[in-house]
Amino acid sequence: MDLADIGVTGLATMGRNLARNLARHGYAVAVHNRTYVRTQQLVKEFGGEGTFVPSEDLAAFVASLKRPRRAVIMVKAGAGTDAVIEQLAELMEPGDMIVDGGNAHFEDTRRREAALRERGLHFVGTGISGGEEGALNGPSIMPGGSKESWQALGPILQDIAATVDGVPCCVHVGPDGAGHFVKMVHNGIEYSDMQLIAESYDLLRQALGATPAELASVFREWNQGELDSYLIEITAEVLDQVDAETGKPFVDVVVDQAEQKGTGRWTVQSALDLGVPVTGIAEAVFARALSGHPEQRAAAAPLRGPALSGTGGRELVEQVRQALYASKIVAYAQGFDQMAAASREYGWDLDLGAMATIWRGGCIIRAKFLDRIRAAYDANPALPTLLADPTFAGALDAAQEAWRRVVTTAVEIGVPTPGFSSALAYYDGLRRDRLPAALVQGLRDFFGAHTYHRVDKEGVFHTDWSGDRTERPA
C-alpha cells in the first residue's frame, strides 16, 4: 500500500473539507473517523478528488503515514482531544507530529506541546479560520509548534491555504500555544466586528425606520469602500434574505439570542490576565450574554425609555459608516495589543505584521484595511498601538465628530450601542494626558495603604490618612 503524505482524523464538516482540500492539492491523505461509516462516505462521495487512504482504526491510520508522520486532529476541543492525542502518541515514534486543528484553548496547547516534546513528538496547535468553505477552498492557517515541525509541515499548509497577492495566508506563528492564541484573538476580534455591524444595523433601523432590505443596500454600498470586508458583504446577504414561510425579512423571524462557543470569552479572560483592555471584545461578549437572558429582558420591558424617537436621514447613514470604521480600528488595535502582550509574556516573538497578512484571505475577519495594518507594522514593528500610526490616527481624527454624534443619537433615542460607546471611550481614554486613575490611587491608599507614586519625584509613598495626614516614603 502506498503511504499517505498526511492524515486527518475526525471527519465532521471541517475535517472532511480539510482532507478534501489536501487531496485536491495532490497529497495522498490518510482519513479516519471514530465511526468508520463516515470515512467510507467521504471516500465514496469525494474519492475522485484525489487519493484517500481510509483506515478503520487509529493503528492502521498511523501505519498508513509516511515518516515523519503528520496527523491532523479535527475533533471537538476538550477531554476528547486529550484522549485522541494520547492514543496517537502511543502509536507514534520520535520525530512524528500531531497537529490539532480545532479551537483548543492555548493553555491546553502549551501543556500538550510540553508533554509530547518530552516524548520526542512534535505537537502543533494550529488555528484554522474560514469555516467549512475556507477549510475546503483555502483557509487562513495559524500553526504554532517547533521550527522543526514547521519545516516538515509548513509547505503543505501553505499549499492549501488561501492566497492574497500570491502570498499564502499561513506563516509559522511561534512556539507552543502561539498558533491557538492568535486564532483565539482572531475570534475575539470577530465577535467585536459582528457586534459593531449589528449596532449599525439596529441604530439605522430604529432611527430611520429603514427596512432590512433597504439596509442591505446600505451595507453593499459600504462594502465598496474602506469597510470592504467579508462580514460587511455577508451582512447585506442576510439582511436581504426573505423567509419563505412567512414572507417576512429573515432577520425578523430569527430569535434574538446570540450564541457563542467560548473563544470570545477566552479572549477576554486572557486579556484580564495580561492586563490588556480589550473593551470592544468584552462588550461584544457581554452583549451576547445579555441577549441570552430573555426572562430578565421580559421583566425589564416595562422600564421607560427616552421620549425621543427616530431621527436623522442620509446624514446619519454616513455618520454610522464613519463610526463603524473608527470603532473597527479600535477593536483590531486592542486585539493586536493583546497579541503583543502575550508575545512578551510567553516569549513567542510574534510578527504582528505577518498576522495581519495571513488574515487578509480565507478567514472570517478578512478585510481590505488589514493591508493598512500590515503597512503600519512594516513601517514600525515596535508600534505601541495601531492608533498611533499616522494613517489610522488620521482616519480616527476624520471620523471622530461623526462617531460622537452617533453615540449621542443612540443615547437620545435609547438604542444600546456598547461597541460604539466603549470604542469611543477607549479612544478618549488613550489620548488623555491625565486620567482619573490618580484619584483611584488616592482612594486605594486611604482605605488599604496601597501606596502611590508622585509625578514630581521618584519613589513610592503613603499618606497617614487616619493620623496627621503626613506623607512618608513607603
Short mmCIF file of C-alpha atoms in Angstrom, two decimals:
data_model
loop_
_atom_site.label_atom_id
_atom_site.label_comp_id
_atom_site.label_asym_id
_atom_site.label_seq_id
_atom_site.Cartn_x
_atom_site.Cartn_y
_atom_site.Cartn_z
CA MET A 1 0.00 0.00 0.00
CA ASP A 2 1.25 3.48 -0.86
CA LEU A 3 1.77 5.59 2.24
CA ALA A 4 -0.08 8.87 2.75
CA ASP A 5 1.63 12.26 2.93
CA ILE A 6 -0.58 13.48 5.75
CA GLY A 7 -3.59 12.22 7.70
CA VAL A 8 -6.81 13.68 9.08
CA THR A 9 -8.75 12.08 11.93
CA GLY A 10 -12.15 13.48 12.76
CA LEU A 11 -14.27 13.78 9.62
CA ALA A 12 -17.08 16.10 10.60
CA THR A 13 -17.60 19.02 8.22
CA MET A 14 -14.32 20.84 8.94
CA GLY A 15 -12.17 17.70 8.98
CA ARG A 16 -13.78 16.28 5.85
CA ASN A 17 -13.33 19.52 3.93
CA LEU A 18 -9.73 19.90 5.06
CA ALA A 19 -8.99 16.35 3.89
CA ARG A 20 -10.60 17.13 0.53
CA ASN A 21 -8.56 20.32 0.24
CA LEU A 22 -5.35 18.37 0.82
CA ALA A 23 -6.35 15.71 -1.71
CA ARG A 24 -7.24 18.32 -4.31
CA HIS A 25 -3.71 19.69 -3.98
CA GLY A 26 -2.20 16.35 -4.85
CA TYR A 27 -1.45 14.95 -1.42
CA ALA A 28 -2.28 11.37 -0.50
CA VAL A 29 -4.47 11.78 2.58
CA ALA A 30 -5.00 9.15 5.25
CA VAL A 31 -8.51 9.51 6.65
CA HIS A 32 -10.00 8.15 9.86
CA ASN A 33 -13.09 8.71 11.93
CA ARG A 34 -14.29 7.08 15.14
CA THR A 35 -17.35 5.95 13.20
CA TYR A 36 -15.99 4.17 10.12
CA VAL A 37 -19.12 4.76 8.06
CA ARG A 38 -18.22 8.45 7.89
CA THR A 39 -14.81 7.54 6.48
CA GLN A 40 -16.47 5.34 3.88
CA GLN A 41 -18.89 8.10 2.92
CA LEU A 42 -16.03 10.53 2.34
CA VAL A 43 -14.22 8.13 0.03
CA LYS A 44 -17.42 7.20 -1.78
CA GLU A 45 -18.57 10.79 -2.38
CA PHE A 46 -15.26 12.53 -2.99
CA GLY A 47 -12.79 9.80 -3.89
CA GLY A 48 -12.49 11.26 -7.38
CA GLU A 49 -10.94 14.46 -6.00
CA GLY A 50 -7.66 12.80 -5.12
CA THR A 51 -6.02 9.99 -3.20
CA PHE A 52 -7.57 8.95 0.10
CA VAL A 53 -6.22 6.16 2.29
CA PRO A 54 -9.03 5.06 4.63
CA SER A 55 -8.49 3.28 7.95
CA GLU A 56 -10.90 1.67 10.38
CA ASP A 57 -8.77 2.27 13.47
CA LEU A 58 -6.03 4.59 14.65
CA ALA A 59 -3.32 1.93 14.49
CA ALA A 60 -3.95 1.40 10.78
CA PHE A 61 -4.25 5.18 10.31
CA VAL A 62 -0.81 5.80 11.82
CA ALA A 63 0.71 2.89 9.92
CA SER A 64 -0.50 4.38 6.64
CA LEU A 65 1.50 7.61 7.10
CA LYS A 66 4.94 8.43 5.70
CA ARG A 67 7.72 9.35 8.13
CA PRO A 68 7.84 11.80 9.72
CA ARG A 69 4.18 11.13 10.29
CA ARG A 70 1.85 14.13 10.12
CA ALA A 71 -1.56 13.52 11.71
CA VAL A 72 -4.15 16.29 11.91
CA ILE A 73 -6.79 16.05 14.64
CA MET A 74 -10.13 17.70 13.82
CA VAL A 75 -12.22 16.83 16.87
CA LYS A 76 -14.16 18.89 19.38
CA ALA A 77 -11.90 20.67 21.87
CA GLY A 78 -11.72 19.29 25.39
CA ALA A 79 -11.21 15.94 27.03
CA GLY A 80 -11.85 14.12 23.75
CA THR A 81 -8.87 15.88 22.20
CA ASP A 82 -6.59 14.69 25.01
CA ALA A 83 -7.84 11.13 24.53
CA VAL A 84 -7.12 11.12 20.78
CA ILE A 85 -3.72 12.74 21.32
CA GLU A 86 -2.73 10.05 23.82
CA GLN A 87 -3.90 7.26 21.51
CA LEU A 88 -1.90 8.70 18.62
CA ALA A 89 1.17 9.34 20.77
CA GLU A 90 1.24 5.71 21.86
CA LEU A 91 1.41 4.65 18.21
CA MET A 92 3.95 7.21 17.01
CA GLU A 93 7.73 7.46 17.07
CA PRO A 94 10.13 10.31 17.85
CA GLY A 95 10.04 12.99 15.17
CA ASP A 96 6.38 12.40 14.28
CA MET A 97 3.90 15.25 14.67
CA ILE A 98 0.35 15.65 15.89
CA VAL A 99 -1.48 18.70 14.57
CA ASP A 100 -4.52 19.98 16.48
CA GLY A 101 -6.67 21.97 14.05
CA GLY A 102 -9.54 22.57 16.47
CA ASN A 103 -10.35 25.62 18.58
CA ALA A 104 -8.35 24.50 21.61
CA HIS A 105 -7.53 26.84 24.48
CA PHE A 106 -3.93 27.97 24.06
CA GLU A 107 -3.00 26.96 27.62
CA ASP A 108 -4.11 23.41 26.84
CA THR A 109 -1.96 23.55 23.73
CA ARG A 110 1.05 24.73 25.74
CA ARG A 111 0.54 21.85 28.18
CA ARG A 112 0.16 19.26 25.44
CA GLU A 113 3.15 20.56 23.47
CA ALA A 114 5.43 20.35 26.52
CA ALA A 115 4.26 16.84 27.40
CA LEU A 116 4.71 15.48 23.87
CA ARG A 117 8.06 17.21 23.46
CA GLU A 118 9.34 15.13 26.38
CA ARG A 119 8.31 12.04 24.43
CA GLY A 120 10.15 13.18 21.30
CA LEU A 121 6.97 14.11 19.43
CA HIS A 122 6.02 17.43 17.86
CA PHE A 123 2.67 18.93 18.80
CA VAL A 124 1.42 21.69 16.53
CA GLY A 125 -1.55 23.72 17.79
CA THR A 126 -2.97 25.20 14.61
CA GLY A 127 -5.67 27.83 14.24
CA ILE A 128 -7.78 27.37 11.12
CA SER A 129 -10.20 30.13 10.15
CA GLY A 130 -12.71 30.39 7.35
CA GLY A 131 -15.36 27.89 8.36
CA GLU A 132 -16.27 24.93 6.23
CA GLU A 133 -15.88 26.88 2.98
CA GLY A 134 -12.39 28.01 3.96
CA ALA A 135 -11.36 24.51 5.01
CA LEU A 136 -12.27 23.28 1.53
CA ASN A 137 -11.17 26.15 -0.68
CA GLY A 138 -8.37 27.78 1.28
CA PRO A 139 -8.43 28.91 4.93
CA SER A 140 -6.23 31.23 6.93
CA ILE A 141 -3.92 28.91 8.88
CA MET A 142 -2.07 29.81 12.09
CA PRO A 143 0.30 26.99 13.12
CA GLY A 144 2.36 27.08 16.30
CA GLY A 145 4.81 24.43 17.45
CA SER A 146 8.51 23.97 16.88
CA LYS A 147 10.54 25.28 13.96
CA GLU A 148 11.41 21.67 13.07
CA SER A 149 7.74 20.75 12.71
CA TRP A 150 7.19 23.83 10.55
CA GLN A 151 9.89 22.68 8.15
CA ALA A 152 8.07 19.40 7.55
CA LEU A 153 4.51 20.65 7.79
CA GLY A 154 4.69 24.26 6.62
CA PRO A 155 4.94 23.70 2.86
CA ILE A 156 1.79 21.54 2.92
CA LEU A 157 -0.18 24.06 4.96
CA GLN A 158 0.91 26.97 2.80
CA ASP A 159 -0.08 24.99 -0.27
CA ILE A 160 -3.69 24.56 0.88
CA ALA A 161 -4.11 27.99 2.49
CA ALA A 162 -5.85 30.96 0.90
CA THR A 163 -3.59 33.31 -1.03
CA VAL A 164 -3.73 37.08 -1.47
CA ASP A 165 -1.45 38.78 -4.00
CA GLY A 166 0.34 35.46 -4.37
CA VAL A 167 1.15 35.28 -0.63
CA PRO A 168 -0.17 32.27 1.35
CA CYS A 169 -2.34 33.13 4.34
CA CYS A 170 -0.20 30.90 6.54
CA VAL A 171 3.00 31.53 8.49
CA HIS A 172 4.71 29.88 11.43
CA VAL A 173 3.19 31.96 14.23
CA GLY A 174 5.51 30.90 17.04
CA PRO A 175 6.27 28.13 19.56
CA ASP A 176 3.92 26.03 21.73
CA GLY A 177 0.47 27.70 22.04
CA ALA A 178 1.11 30.75 19.85
CA GLY A 179 -0.98 29.49 16.93
CA HIS A 180 -4.06 28.80 19.01
CA PHE A 181 -3.62 32.07 20.89
CA VAL A 182 -3.60 34.10 17.68
CA LYS A 183 -6.68 32.19 16.46
CA MET A 184 -8.38 32.97 19.77
CA VAL A 185 -7.71 36.69 19.37
CA HIS A 186 -8.87 36.47 15.75
CA ASN A 187 -12.17 35.09 17.04
CA GLY A 188 -12.39 37.81 19.69
CA ILE A 189 -11.98 40.49 17.04
CA GLU A 190 -14.63 38.65 15.04
CA TYR A 191 -17.02 38.99 18.00
CA SER A 192 -16.37 42.73 18.18
CA ASP A 193 -16.67 43.19 14.42
CA MET A 194 -20.06 41.49 14.33
CA GLN A 195 -21.32 43.44 17.34
CA LEU A 196 -20.40 46.75 15.68
CA ILE A 197 -22.15 45.70 12.48
CA ALA A 198 -25.25 44.69 14.46
CA GLU A 199 -25.27 48.04 16.28
CA SER A 200 -25.01 49.87 12.95
CA TYR A 201 -27.99 47.94 11.61
CA ASP A 202 -30.04 48.41 14.78
CA LEU A 203 -29.41 52.14 15.11
CA LEU A 204 -30.22 52.85 11.46
CA ARG A 205 -33.33 50.72 11.57
CA GLN A 206 -34.63 52.31 14.76
CA ALA A 207 -33.65 55.88 13.90
CA LEU A 208 -34.71 55.88 10.26
CA GLY A 209 -37.42 53.25 10.19
CA ALA A 210 -35.48 51.57 7.39
CA THR A 211 -36.33 48.04 6.27
CA PRO A 212 -33.75 45.23 6.33
CA ALA A 213 -33.74 45.23 2.51
CA GLU A 214 -33.03 48.96 2.44
CA LEU A 215 -30.20 48.48 4.90
CA ALA A 216 -28.84 45.64 2.80
CA SER A 217 -28.30 48.22 0.06
CA VAL A 218 -26.51 50.48 2.54
CA PHE A 219 -24.11 47.70 3.56
CA ARG A 220 -23.45 46.83 -0.08
CA GLU A 221 -22.52 50.43 -0.71
CA TRP A 222 -20.25 50.46 2.34
CA ASN A 223 -18.53 47.33 1.09
CA GLN A 224 -17.24 49.27 -1.90
CA GLY A 225 -15.04 51.50 0.27
CA GLU A 226 -12.76 51.29 3.28
CA LEU A 227 -15.17 48.93 5.06
CA ASP A 228 -14.71 46.32 2.33
CA SER A 229 -14.73 43.01 4.19
CA TYR A 230 -16.27 39.56 4.28
CA LEU A 231 -18.52 40.35 7.24
CA ILE A 232 -19.94 43.50 5.63
CA GLU A 233 -20.51 41.53 2.44
CA ILE A 234 -22.48 38.77 4.12
CA THR A 235 -24.40 41.25 6.29
CA ALA A 236 -26.01 42.55 3.11
CA GLU A 237 -26.89 38.99 2.11
CA VAL A 238 -28.50 38.20 5.47
CA LEU A 239 -30.48 41.45 5.56
CA ASP A 240 -31.75 40.83 2.01
CA GLN A 241 -32.98 37.33 2.82
CA VAL A 242 -36.75 36.82 2.96
CA ASP A 243 -38.28 33.96 4.96
CA ALA A 244 -40.05 31.65 2.50
CA GLU A 245 -42.68 30.55 5.01
CA THR A 246 -43.85 33.93 6.31
CA GLY A 247 -42.67 36.39 3.69
CA LYS A 248 -41.05 38.42 6.45
CA PRO A 249 -37.44 39.57 6.48
CA PHE A 250 -35.30 36.65 7.61
CA VAL A 251 -33.74 38.73 10.38
CA ASP A 252 -37.21 39.28 11.89
CA VAL A 253 -38.00 35.59 12.30
CA VAL A 254 -34.72 34.64 14.00
CA VAL A 255 -34.73 34.55 17.81
CA ASP A 256 -32.61 37.45 19.07
CA GLN A 257 -30.36 35.42 21.36
CA ALA A 258 -26.78 35.19 20.07
CA GLU A 259 -24.88 32.06 20.99
CA GLN A 260 -21.15 31.58 21.48
CA LYS A 261 -18.69 28.71 21.60
CA GLY A 262 -16.30 30.28 24.08
CA THR A 263 -13.37 31.73 22.12
CA GLY A 264 -14.55 35.32 22.66
CA ARG A 265 -14.87 34.67 26.37
CA TRP A 266 -11.38 33.12 26.42
CA THR A 267 -10.02 36.23 24.71
CA VAL A 268 -11.43 38.48 27.43
CA GLN A 269 -10.23 36.19 30.23
CA SER A 270 -6.73 36.14 28.76
CA ALA A 271 -6.75 39.92 28.32
CA LEU A 272 -7.61 40.32 32.00
CA ASP A 273 -4.67 38.09 32.93
CA LEU A 274 -2.36 40.10 30.66
CA GLY A 275 -3.73 43.48 31.79
CA VAL A 276 -4.78 44.50 28.29
CA PRO A 277 -8.05 46.46 27.89
CA VAL A 278 -9.92 44.71 25.06
CA THR A 279 -13.08 46.64 25.83
CA GLY A 280 -14.64 46.18 22.40
CA ILE A 281 -14.33 42.40 22.53
CA ALA A 282 -15.57 42.35 26.12
CA GLU A 283 -18.66 44.39 25.26
CA ALA A 284 -19.39 42.06 22.33
CA VAL A 285 -19.20 39.03 24.63
CA PHE A 286 -21.40 40.72 27.23
CA ALA A 287 -23.91 41.79 24.56
CA ARG A 288 -24.33 38.15 23.58
CA ALA A 289 -24.69 37.20 27.23
CA LEU A 290 -27.38 39.86 27.74
CA SER A 291 -29.27 38.67 24.67
CA GLY A 292 -29.32 35.19 26.19
CA HIS A 293 -31.39 36.21 29.24
CA PRO A 294 -34.92 36.53 27.86
CA GLU A 295 -36.50 36.27 31.31
CA GLN A 296 -34.62 39.34 32.54
CA ARG A 297 -35.38 41.24 29.35
CA ALA A 298 -39.08 40.41 29.67
CA ALA A 299 -39.10 41.62 33.28
CA ALA A 300 -37.36 44.85 32.28
CA ALA A 301 -39.56 45.52 29.24
CA PRO A 302 -41.86 47.96 31.12
CA LEU A 303 -38.92 50.21 32.04
CA ARG A 304 -39.35 53.62 30.45
CA GLY A 305 -37.06 54.80 27.67
CA PRO A 306 -36.49 58.26 26.20
CA ALA A 307 -39.34 60.28 24.72
CA LEU A 308 -37.36 60.94 21.54
CA SER A 309 -37.91 58.63 18.60
CA GLY A 310 -36.39 58.28 15.13
CA THR A 311 -34.05 60.97 13.94
CA GLY A 312 -31.68 61.74 11.06
CA GLY A 313 -31.55 60.77 7.43
CA ARG A 314 -28.84 60.22 4.87
CA GLU A 315 -26.53 62.21 7.12
CA LEU A 316 -26.92 59.61 9.88
CA VAL A 317 -26.10 56.81 7.45
CA GLU A 318 -22.77 58.44 6.68
CA GLN A 319 -22.10 59.14 10.36
CA VAL A 320 -22.73 55.50 11.25
CA ARG A 321 -20.39 54.39 8.45
CA GLN A 322 -17.61 56.54 9.89
CA ALA A 323 -18.34 55.40 13.45
CA LEU A 324 -18.25 51.78 12.32
CA TYR A 325 -14.86 52.22 10.66
CA ALA A 326 -13.39 54.08 13.66
CA SER A 327 -14.70 51.51 16.14
CA LYS A 328 -13.40 48.70 13.93
CA ILE A 329 -9.92 50.24 14.05
CA VAL A 330 -10.10 50.30 17.85
CA ALA A 331 -11.22 46.66 18.01
CA TYR A 332 -8.31 45.49 15.86
CA ALA A 333 -5.87 47.72 17.75
CA GLN A 334 -6.93 46.12 21.03
CA GLY A 335 -6.57 42.63 19.58
CA PHE A 336 -3.08 43.38 18.28
CA ASP A 337 -2.17 44.89 21.68
CA GLN A 338 -3.21 41.61 23.29
CA MET A 339 -1.07 39.57 20.89
CA ALA A 340 1.90 41.86 21.59
CA ALA A 341 1.44 41.44 25.35
CA ALA A 342 1.20 37.64 25.04
CA SER A 343 4.30 37.59 22.86
CA ARG A 344 6.23 39.33 25.63
CA GLU A 345 4.71 37.20 28.39
CA TYR A 346 5.33 33.83 26.72
CA GLY A 347 8.45 34.64 24.69
CA TRP A 348 6.78 33.99 21.34
CA ASP A 349 8.34 36.81 19.27
CA LEU A 350 5.15 37.28 17.23
CA ASP A 351 5.40 39.16 13.94
CA LEU A 352 2.27 41.32 14.15
CA GLY A 353 2.57 42.45 10.54
CA ALA A 354 2.57 38.80 9.47
CA MET A 355 -0.62 38.20 11.47
CA ALA A 356 -2.33 40.97 9.51
CA THR A 357 -1.01 39.42 6.29
CA ILE A 358 -2.43 35.95 6.92
CA TRP A 359 -5.82 37.38 7.93
CA ARG A 360 -6.28 39.09 4.54
CA GLY A 361 -7.81 35.98 2.98
CA GLY A 362 -9.59 32.78 3.92
CA CYS A 363 -10.70 33.89 7.38
CA ILE A 364 -13.90 35.41 8.72
CA ILE A 365 -12.39 38.82 9.56
CA ARG A 366 -10.68 39.23 6.22
CA ALA A 367 -10.88 42.88 5.27
CA LYS A 368 -9.32 45.42 2.94
CA PHE A 369 -7.90 47.51 5.75
CA LEU A 370 -5.69 44.66 7.01
CA ASP A 371 -3.26 45.82 4.32
CA ARG A 372 -3.05 49.10 6.24
CA ILE A 373 -2.35 47.24 9.48
CA ARG A 374 0.42 45.28 7.80
CA ALA A 375 1.90 48.50 6.41
CA ALA A 376 1.77 50.10 9.86
CA TYR A 377 3.82 47.30 11.43
CA ASP A 378 6.16 47.16 8.45
CA ALA A 379 6.88 50.86 8.99
CA ASN A 380 7.29 50.46 12.76
CA PRO A 381 7.48 46.89 14.19
CA ALA A 382 7.62 48.40 17.70
CA LEU A 383 4.42 50.41 17.22
CA PRO A 384 2.95 50.79 20.75
CA THR A 385 -0.63 50.95 19.43
CA LEU A 386 -2.22 50.99 15.99
CA LEU A 387 -3.95 54.20 17.00
CA ALA A 388 -0.55 55.94 16.96
CA ASP A 389 0.12 55.01 13.33
CA PRO A 390 -0.26 58.17 11.22
CA THR A 391 -2.70 56.54 8.78
CA PHE A 392 -5.02 55.26 11.49
CA ALA A 393 -4.64 58.38 13.64
CA GLY A 394 -5.75 60.43 10.66
CA ALA A 395 -8.71 58.14 9.99
CA LEU A 396 -9.84 58.36 13.62
CA ASP A 397 -9.49 62.13 13.65
CA ALA A 398 -11.54 62.42 10.46
CA ALA A 399 -14.26 60.16 11.87
CA GLN A 400 -14.46 61.33 15.46
CA GLU A 401 -17.11 64.05 15.08
CA ALA A 402 -19.46 61.65 13.28
CA TRP A 403 -18.57 58.95 15.82
CA ARG A 404 -19.58 61.22 18.71
CA ARG A 405 -22.84 62.17 17.01
CA VAL A 406 -23.69 58.51 16.51
CA VAL A 407 -23.17 57.68 20.19
CA THR A 408 -25.18 60.79 21.16
CA THR A 409 -28.02 59.86 18.81
CA ALA A 410 -28.10 56.32 20.19
CA VAL A 411 -28.30 57.59 23.76
CA GLU A 412 -31.02 60.10 22.86
CA ILE A 413 -33.32 57.53 21.27
CA GLY A 414 -32.48 54.67 23.63
CA VAL A 415 -30.67 52.28 21.28
CA PRO A 416 -27.87 50.38 23.06
CA THR A 417 -24.50 50.72 21.36
CA PRO A 418 -21.97 49.24 23.79
CA GLY A 419 -19.49 48.58 20.99
CA PHE A 420 -19.51 52.12 19.60
CA SER A 421 -19.57 53.67 23.07
CA SER A 422 -16.74 51.60 24.54
CA ALA A 423 -14.56 52.12 21.47
CA LEU A 424 -15.01 55.88 21.71
CA ALA A 425 -14.33 55.82 25.45
CA TYR A 426 -11.14 53.84 24.81
CA TYR A 427 -10.06 56.38 22.18
CA ASP A 428 -10.70 59.25 24.57
CA GLY A 429 -9.01 57.45 27.45
CA LEU A 430 -5.91 56.62 25.44
CA ARG A 431 -5.42 60.17 24.16
CA ARG A 432 -5.75 61.87 27.61
CA ASP A 433 -2.63 63.21 29.26
CA ARG A 434 -4.20 62.76 32.71
CA LEU A 435 -6.73 60.12 33.76
CA PRO A 436 -8.80 59.95 36.96
CA ALA A 437 -6.75 56.91 37.97
CA ALA A 438 -4.87 59.36 40.23
CA LEU A 439 -8.00 59.63 42.39
CA VAL A 440 -8.38 55.85 42.35
CA GLN A 441 -4.83 55.54 43.69
CA GLY A 442 -5.63 58.06 46.42
CA LEU A 443 -8.69 56.06 47.46
CA ARG A 444 -6.73 52.81 47.47
CA ASP A 445 -4.08 54.36 49.69
CA PHE A 446 -6.75 55.78 52.03
CA PHE A 447 -8.58 52.52 52.75
CA GLY A 448 -5.84 49.97 52.18
CA ALA A 449 -2.45 51.71 52.41
CA HIS A 450 -1.74 50.52 48.89
CA THR A 451 0.72 53.41 48.27
CA TYR A 452 1.17 55.62 45.22
CA HIS A 453 3.80 57.31 43.04
CA ARG A 454 4.20 61.05 42.58
CA VAL A 455 4.63 62.98 39.31
CA ASP A 456 7.42 65.18 40.72
CA LYS A 457 9.78 62.77 42.49
CA GLU A 458 10.95 59.17 42.43
CA GLY A 459 9.83 56.58 44.95
CA VAL A 460 6.71 55.04 46.48
CA PHE A 461 4.67 56.94 49.06
CA HIS A 462 1.88 56.57 51.63
CA THR A 463 -0.18 59.21 53.42
CA ASP A 464 -1.14 58.69 57.06
CA TRP A 465 -4.85 59.25 56.41
CA SER A 466 -6.02 58.22 59.89
CA GLY A 467 -3.38 60.31 61.63
CA ASP A 468 -1.86 63.68 60.86
CA ARG A 469 -2.05 63.06 57.09
CA THR A 470 1.65 63.49 56.54
CA GLU A 471 3.28 61.73 53.65
CA ARG A 472 6.19 59.37 54.02
CA PRO A 473 8.16 57.04 51.74
CA ALA A 474 6.65 53.56 51.74
#
